[in-house]
PDB file of C-alpha atoms in Angstrom:
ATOM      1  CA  UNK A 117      95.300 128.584  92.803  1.00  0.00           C
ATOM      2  CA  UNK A 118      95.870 128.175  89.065  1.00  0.00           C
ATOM      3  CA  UNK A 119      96.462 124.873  87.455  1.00  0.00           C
ATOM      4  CA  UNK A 120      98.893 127.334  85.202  1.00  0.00           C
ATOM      5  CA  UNK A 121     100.949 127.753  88.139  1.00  0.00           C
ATOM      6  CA  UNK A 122     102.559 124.494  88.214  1.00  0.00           C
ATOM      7  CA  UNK A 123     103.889 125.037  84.383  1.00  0.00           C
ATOM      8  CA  UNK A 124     105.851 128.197  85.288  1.00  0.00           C
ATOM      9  CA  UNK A 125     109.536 126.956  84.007  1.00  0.00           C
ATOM     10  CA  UNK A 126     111.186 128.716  87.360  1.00  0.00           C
ATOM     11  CA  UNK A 127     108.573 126.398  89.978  1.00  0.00           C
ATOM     12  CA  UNK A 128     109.556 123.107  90.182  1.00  0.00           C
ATOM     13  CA  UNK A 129     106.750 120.389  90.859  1.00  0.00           C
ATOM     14  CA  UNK A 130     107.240 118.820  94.829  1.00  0.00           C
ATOM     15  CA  UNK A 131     105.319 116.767  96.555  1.00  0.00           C
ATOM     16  CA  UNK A 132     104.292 119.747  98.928  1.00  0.00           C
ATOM     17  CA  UNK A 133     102.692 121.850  96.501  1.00  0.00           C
ATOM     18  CA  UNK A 134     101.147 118.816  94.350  1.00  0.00           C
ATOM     19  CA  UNK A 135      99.276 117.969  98.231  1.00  0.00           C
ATOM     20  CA  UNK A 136      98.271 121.887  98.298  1.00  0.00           C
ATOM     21  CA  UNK A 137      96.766 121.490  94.931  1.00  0.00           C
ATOM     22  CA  UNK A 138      94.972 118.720  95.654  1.00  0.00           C
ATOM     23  CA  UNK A 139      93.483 120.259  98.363  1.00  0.00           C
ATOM     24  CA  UNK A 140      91.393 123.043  96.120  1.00  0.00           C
ATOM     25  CA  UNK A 141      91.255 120.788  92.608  1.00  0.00           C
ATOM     26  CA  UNK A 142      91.212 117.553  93.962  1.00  0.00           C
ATOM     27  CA  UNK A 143      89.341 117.834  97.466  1.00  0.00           C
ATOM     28  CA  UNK A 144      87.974 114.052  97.478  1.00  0.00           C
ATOM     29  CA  UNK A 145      91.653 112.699  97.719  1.00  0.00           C
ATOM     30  CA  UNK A 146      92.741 114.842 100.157  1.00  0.00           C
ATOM     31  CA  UNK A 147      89.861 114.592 102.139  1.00  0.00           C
ATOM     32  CA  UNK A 148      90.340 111.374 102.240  1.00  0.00           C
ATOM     33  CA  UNK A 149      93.890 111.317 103.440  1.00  0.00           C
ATOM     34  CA  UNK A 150      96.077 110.660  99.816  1.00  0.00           C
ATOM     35  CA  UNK A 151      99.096 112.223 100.103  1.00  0.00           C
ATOM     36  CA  UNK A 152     102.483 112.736  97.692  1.00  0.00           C
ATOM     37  CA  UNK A 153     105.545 111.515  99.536  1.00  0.00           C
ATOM     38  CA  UNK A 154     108.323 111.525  96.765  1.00  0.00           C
ATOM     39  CA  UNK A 155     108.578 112.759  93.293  1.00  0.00           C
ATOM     40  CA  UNK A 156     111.262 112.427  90.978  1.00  0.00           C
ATOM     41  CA  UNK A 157     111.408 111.823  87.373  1.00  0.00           C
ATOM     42  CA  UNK A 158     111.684 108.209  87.778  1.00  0.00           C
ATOM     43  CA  UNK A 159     109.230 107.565  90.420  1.00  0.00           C
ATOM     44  CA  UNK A 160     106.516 108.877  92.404  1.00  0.00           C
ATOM     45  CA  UNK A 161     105.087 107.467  95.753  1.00  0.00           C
ATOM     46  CA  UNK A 162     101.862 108.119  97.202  1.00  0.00           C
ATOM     47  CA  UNK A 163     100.159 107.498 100.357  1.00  0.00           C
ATOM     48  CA  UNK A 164      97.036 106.800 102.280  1.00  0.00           C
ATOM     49  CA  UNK A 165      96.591 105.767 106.187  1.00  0.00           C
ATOM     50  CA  UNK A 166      93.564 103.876 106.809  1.00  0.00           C
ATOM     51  CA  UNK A 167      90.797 105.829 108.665  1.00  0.00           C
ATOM     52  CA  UNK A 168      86.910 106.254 109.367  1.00  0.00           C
ATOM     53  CA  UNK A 169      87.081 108.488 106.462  1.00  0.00           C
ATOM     54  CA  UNK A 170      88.235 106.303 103.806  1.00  0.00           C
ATOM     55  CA  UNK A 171      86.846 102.398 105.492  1.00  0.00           C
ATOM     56  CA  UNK A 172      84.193 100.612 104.123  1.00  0.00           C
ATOM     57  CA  UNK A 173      81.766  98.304 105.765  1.00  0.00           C
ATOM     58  CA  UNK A 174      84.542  95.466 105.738  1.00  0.00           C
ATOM     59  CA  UNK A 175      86.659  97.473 108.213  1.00  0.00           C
ATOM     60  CA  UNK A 176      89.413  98.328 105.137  1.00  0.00           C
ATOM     61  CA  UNK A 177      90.171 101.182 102.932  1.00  0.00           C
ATOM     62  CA  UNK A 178      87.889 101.778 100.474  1.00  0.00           C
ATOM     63  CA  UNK A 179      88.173 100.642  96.679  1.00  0.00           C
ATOM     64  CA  UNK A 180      87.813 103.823  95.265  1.00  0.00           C
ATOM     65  CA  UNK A 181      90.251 105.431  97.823  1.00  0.00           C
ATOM     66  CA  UNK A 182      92.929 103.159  96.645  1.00  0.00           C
ATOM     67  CA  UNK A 183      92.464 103.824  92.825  1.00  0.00           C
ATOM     68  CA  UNK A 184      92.385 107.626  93.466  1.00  0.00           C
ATOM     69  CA  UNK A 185      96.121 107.124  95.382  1.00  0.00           C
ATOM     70  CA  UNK A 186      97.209 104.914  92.418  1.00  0.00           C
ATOM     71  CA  UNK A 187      95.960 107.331  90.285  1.00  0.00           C
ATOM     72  CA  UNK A 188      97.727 109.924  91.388  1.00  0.00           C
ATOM     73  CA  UNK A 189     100.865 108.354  91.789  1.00  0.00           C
ATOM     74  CA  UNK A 190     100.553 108.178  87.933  1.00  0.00           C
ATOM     75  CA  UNK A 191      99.401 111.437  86.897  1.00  0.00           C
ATOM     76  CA  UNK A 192     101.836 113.464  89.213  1.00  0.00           C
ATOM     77  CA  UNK A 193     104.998 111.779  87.821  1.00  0.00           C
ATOM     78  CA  UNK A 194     103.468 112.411  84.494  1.00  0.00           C
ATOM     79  CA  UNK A 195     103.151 116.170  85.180  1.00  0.00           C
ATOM     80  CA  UNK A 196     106.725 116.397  86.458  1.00  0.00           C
ATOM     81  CA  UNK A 197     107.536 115.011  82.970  1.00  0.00           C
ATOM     82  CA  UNK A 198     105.548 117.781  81.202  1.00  0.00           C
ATOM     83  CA  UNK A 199     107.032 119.726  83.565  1.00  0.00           C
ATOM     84  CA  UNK A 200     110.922 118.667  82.695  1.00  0.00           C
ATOM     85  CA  UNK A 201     109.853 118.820  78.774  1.00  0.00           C
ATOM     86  CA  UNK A 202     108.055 122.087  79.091  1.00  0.00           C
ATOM     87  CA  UNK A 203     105.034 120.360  76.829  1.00  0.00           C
ATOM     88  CA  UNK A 204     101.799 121.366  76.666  1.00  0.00           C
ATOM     89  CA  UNK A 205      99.612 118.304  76.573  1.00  0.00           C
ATOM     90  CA  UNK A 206      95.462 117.223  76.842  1.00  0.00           C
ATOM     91  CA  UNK A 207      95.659 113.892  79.216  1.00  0.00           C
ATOM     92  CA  UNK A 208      92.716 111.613  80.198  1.00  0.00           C
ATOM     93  CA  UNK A 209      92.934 108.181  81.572  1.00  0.00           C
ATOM     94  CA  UNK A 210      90.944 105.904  78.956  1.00  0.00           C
ATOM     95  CA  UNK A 211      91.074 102.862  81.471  1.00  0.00           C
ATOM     96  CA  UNK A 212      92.083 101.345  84.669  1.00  0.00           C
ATOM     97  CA  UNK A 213      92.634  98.086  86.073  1.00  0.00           C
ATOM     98  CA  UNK A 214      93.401  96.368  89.363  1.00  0.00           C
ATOM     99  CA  UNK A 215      93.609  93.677  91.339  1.00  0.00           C
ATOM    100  CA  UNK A 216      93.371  93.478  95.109  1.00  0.00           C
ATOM    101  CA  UNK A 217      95.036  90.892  97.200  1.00  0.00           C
ATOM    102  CA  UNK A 218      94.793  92.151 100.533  1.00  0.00           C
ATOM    103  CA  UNK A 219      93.709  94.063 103.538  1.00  0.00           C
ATOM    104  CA  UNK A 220      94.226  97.802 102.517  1.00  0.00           C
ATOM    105  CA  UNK A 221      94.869  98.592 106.933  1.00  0.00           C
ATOM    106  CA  UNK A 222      97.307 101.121 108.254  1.00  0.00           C
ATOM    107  CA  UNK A 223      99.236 103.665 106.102  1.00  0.00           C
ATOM    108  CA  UNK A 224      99.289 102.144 102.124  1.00  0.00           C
ATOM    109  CA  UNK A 225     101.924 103.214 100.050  1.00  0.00           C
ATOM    110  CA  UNK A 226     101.538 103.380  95.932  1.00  0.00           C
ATOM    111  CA  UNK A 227     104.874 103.310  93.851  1.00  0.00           C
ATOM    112  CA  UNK A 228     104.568 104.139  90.256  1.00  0.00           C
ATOM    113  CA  UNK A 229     108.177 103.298  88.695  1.00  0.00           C
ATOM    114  CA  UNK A 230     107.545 104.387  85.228  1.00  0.00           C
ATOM    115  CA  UNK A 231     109.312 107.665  84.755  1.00  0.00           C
ATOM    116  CA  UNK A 232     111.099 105.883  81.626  1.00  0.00           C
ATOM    117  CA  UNK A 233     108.155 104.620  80.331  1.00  0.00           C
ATOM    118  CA  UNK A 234     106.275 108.064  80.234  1.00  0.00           C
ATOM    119  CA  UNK A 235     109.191 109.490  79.094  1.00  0.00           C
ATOM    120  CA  UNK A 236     109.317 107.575  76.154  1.00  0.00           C
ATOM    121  CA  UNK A 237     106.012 107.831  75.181  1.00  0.00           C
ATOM    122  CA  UNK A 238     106.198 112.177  75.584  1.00  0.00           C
ATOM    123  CA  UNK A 239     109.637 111.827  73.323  1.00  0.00           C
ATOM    124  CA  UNK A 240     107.440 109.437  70.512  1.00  0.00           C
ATOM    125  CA  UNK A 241     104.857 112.611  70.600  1.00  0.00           C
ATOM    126  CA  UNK A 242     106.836 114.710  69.959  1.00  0.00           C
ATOM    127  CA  UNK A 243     108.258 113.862  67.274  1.00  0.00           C
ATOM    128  CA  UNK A 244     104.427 112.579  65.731  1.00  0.00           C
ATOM    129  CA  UNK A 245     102.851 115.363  66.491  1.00  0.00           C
ATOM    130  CA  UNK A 246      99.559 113.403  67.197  1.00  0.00           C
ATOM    131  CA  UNK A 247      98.279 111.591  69.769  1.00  0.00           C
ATOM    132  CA  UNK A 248      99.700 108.110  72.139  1.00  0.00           C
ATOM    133  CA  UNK A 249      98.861 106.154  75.088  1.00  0.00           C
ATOM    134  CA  UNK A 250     100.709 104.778  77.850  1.00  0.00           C
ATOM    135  CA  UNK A 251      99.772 102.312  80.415  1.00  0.00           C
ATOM    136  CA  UNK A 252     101.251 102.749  83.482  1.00  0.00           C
ATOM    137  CA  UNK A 253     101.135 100.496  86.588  1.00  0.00           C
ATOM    138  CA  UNK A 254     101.312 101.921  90.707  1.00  0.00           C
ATOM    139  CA  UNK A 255     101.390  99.008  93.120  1.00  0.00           C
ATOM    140  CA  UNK A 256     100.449  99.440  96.496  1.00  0.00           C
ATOM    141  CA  UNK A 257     101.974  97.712  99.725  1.00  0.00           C
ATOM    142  CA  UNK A 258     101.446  98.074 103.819  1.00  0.00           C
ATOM    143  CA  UNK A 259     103.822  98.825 105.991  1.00  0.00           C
ATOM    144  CA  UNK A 260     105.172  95.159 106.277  1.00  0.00           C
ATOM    145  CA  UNK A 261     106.073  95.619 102.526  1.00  0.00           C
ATOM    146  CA  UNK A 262     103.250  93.341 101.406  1.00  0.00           C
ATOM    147  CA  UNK A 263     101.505  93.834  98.469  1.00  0.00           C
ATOM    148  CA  UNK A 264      98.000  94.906  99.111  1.00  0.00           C
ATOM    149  CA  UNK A 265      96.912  95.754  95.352  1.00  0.00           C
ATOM    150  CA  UNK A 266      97.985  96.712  92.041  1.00  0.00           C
ATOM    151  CA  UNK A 267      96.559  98.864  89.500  1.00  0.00           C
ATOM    152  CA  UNK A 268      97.208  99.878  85.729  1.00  0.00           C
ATOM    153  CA  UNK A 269      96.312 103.136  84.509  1.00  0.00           C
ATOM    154  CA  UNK A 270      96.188 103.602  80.318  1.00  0.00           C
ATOM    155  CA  UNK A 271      96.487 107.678  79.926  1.00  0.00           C
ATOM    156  CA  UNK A 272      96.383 108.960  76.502  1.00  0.00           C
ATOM    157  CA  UNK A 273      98.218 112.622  75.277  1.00  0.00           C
ATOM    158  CA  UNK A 274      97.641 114.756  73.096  1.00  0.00           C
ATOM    159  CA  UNK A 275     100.050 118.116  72.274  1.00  0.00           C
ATOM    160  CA  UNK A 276      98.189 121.705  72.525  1.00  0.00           C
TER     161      UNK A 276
END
């Protein structure tokens, strides 16, 4: 599958083909179990159950497992914004932060509510024609609605 594929105007981004993609360009994640459950322009929610595939010696998810959900969470709500905008843009993520402050055990959700704030920052290159950053946070929770960890993602753009 082409990456190209997804910026057809007529094909709208969904959760179900953003999980088919990440099978074939993304195969860690989805080997792992991180999944896209929603996707609007406002917010996107991923997910990840705990398993043997993703556990680390401490009997919880793994570190990196988390990050790559967080990630995501980030970078598909930005693509739905190139998507809306029909922009052609280089990202990267220049840095990452987080902070862990429990158990990652059972099914984790990630909730990155920054459609605005991405949104804003495409508008501002637009109009600059250059480059611009935007940090972006996900925060993850278990199924009691606890927060397990939360993570900030700085992605830079830069128009085609």
């Amino acid at each position: 599958m082409n990456f190209y594929y997804f910026r057809e105007k007529e094909i709208m981004l969904t959760p179900n083909k953003i999980n088919f993609y990440t099978f074939f360009k993304l195969p860690a994640a989805w080997w792992s179990g991180v999944r896209v459950a929603i996707l609007t322009s406002k917010t996107c929610t991923t997910y990840v159950r705990y398993g043997w595939r993703n556990q680390n010696p401490f009997r919880s998810m793994y570190f990196a497992v988390q990050a790559m959900a967080a990630e995501l969470s980030t970078g598909a709500l930005i693509l739905k914004h190139l998507e809306e905008n029909d922009l052609k843009v280089s990202m990267l993520v220049l840095g990452m932060k987080s902070k862990y402050y429990k158990k990652a055990i059972g099914k984790i959700k990630f909730i990155c509510l920054d459609g605005d704030k991405i949104n804003h920052s495409l508008l501002g290159l637009e109009e600059k024609k250059s480059k611009c950053t935007c940090i972006l946070e996900s925060n993850a929770y278990n199924e009691s609605g606890d927060l397990v960890a939360s993570f900030e993602f700085e992605w830079t753009f830069k128009l085609k």
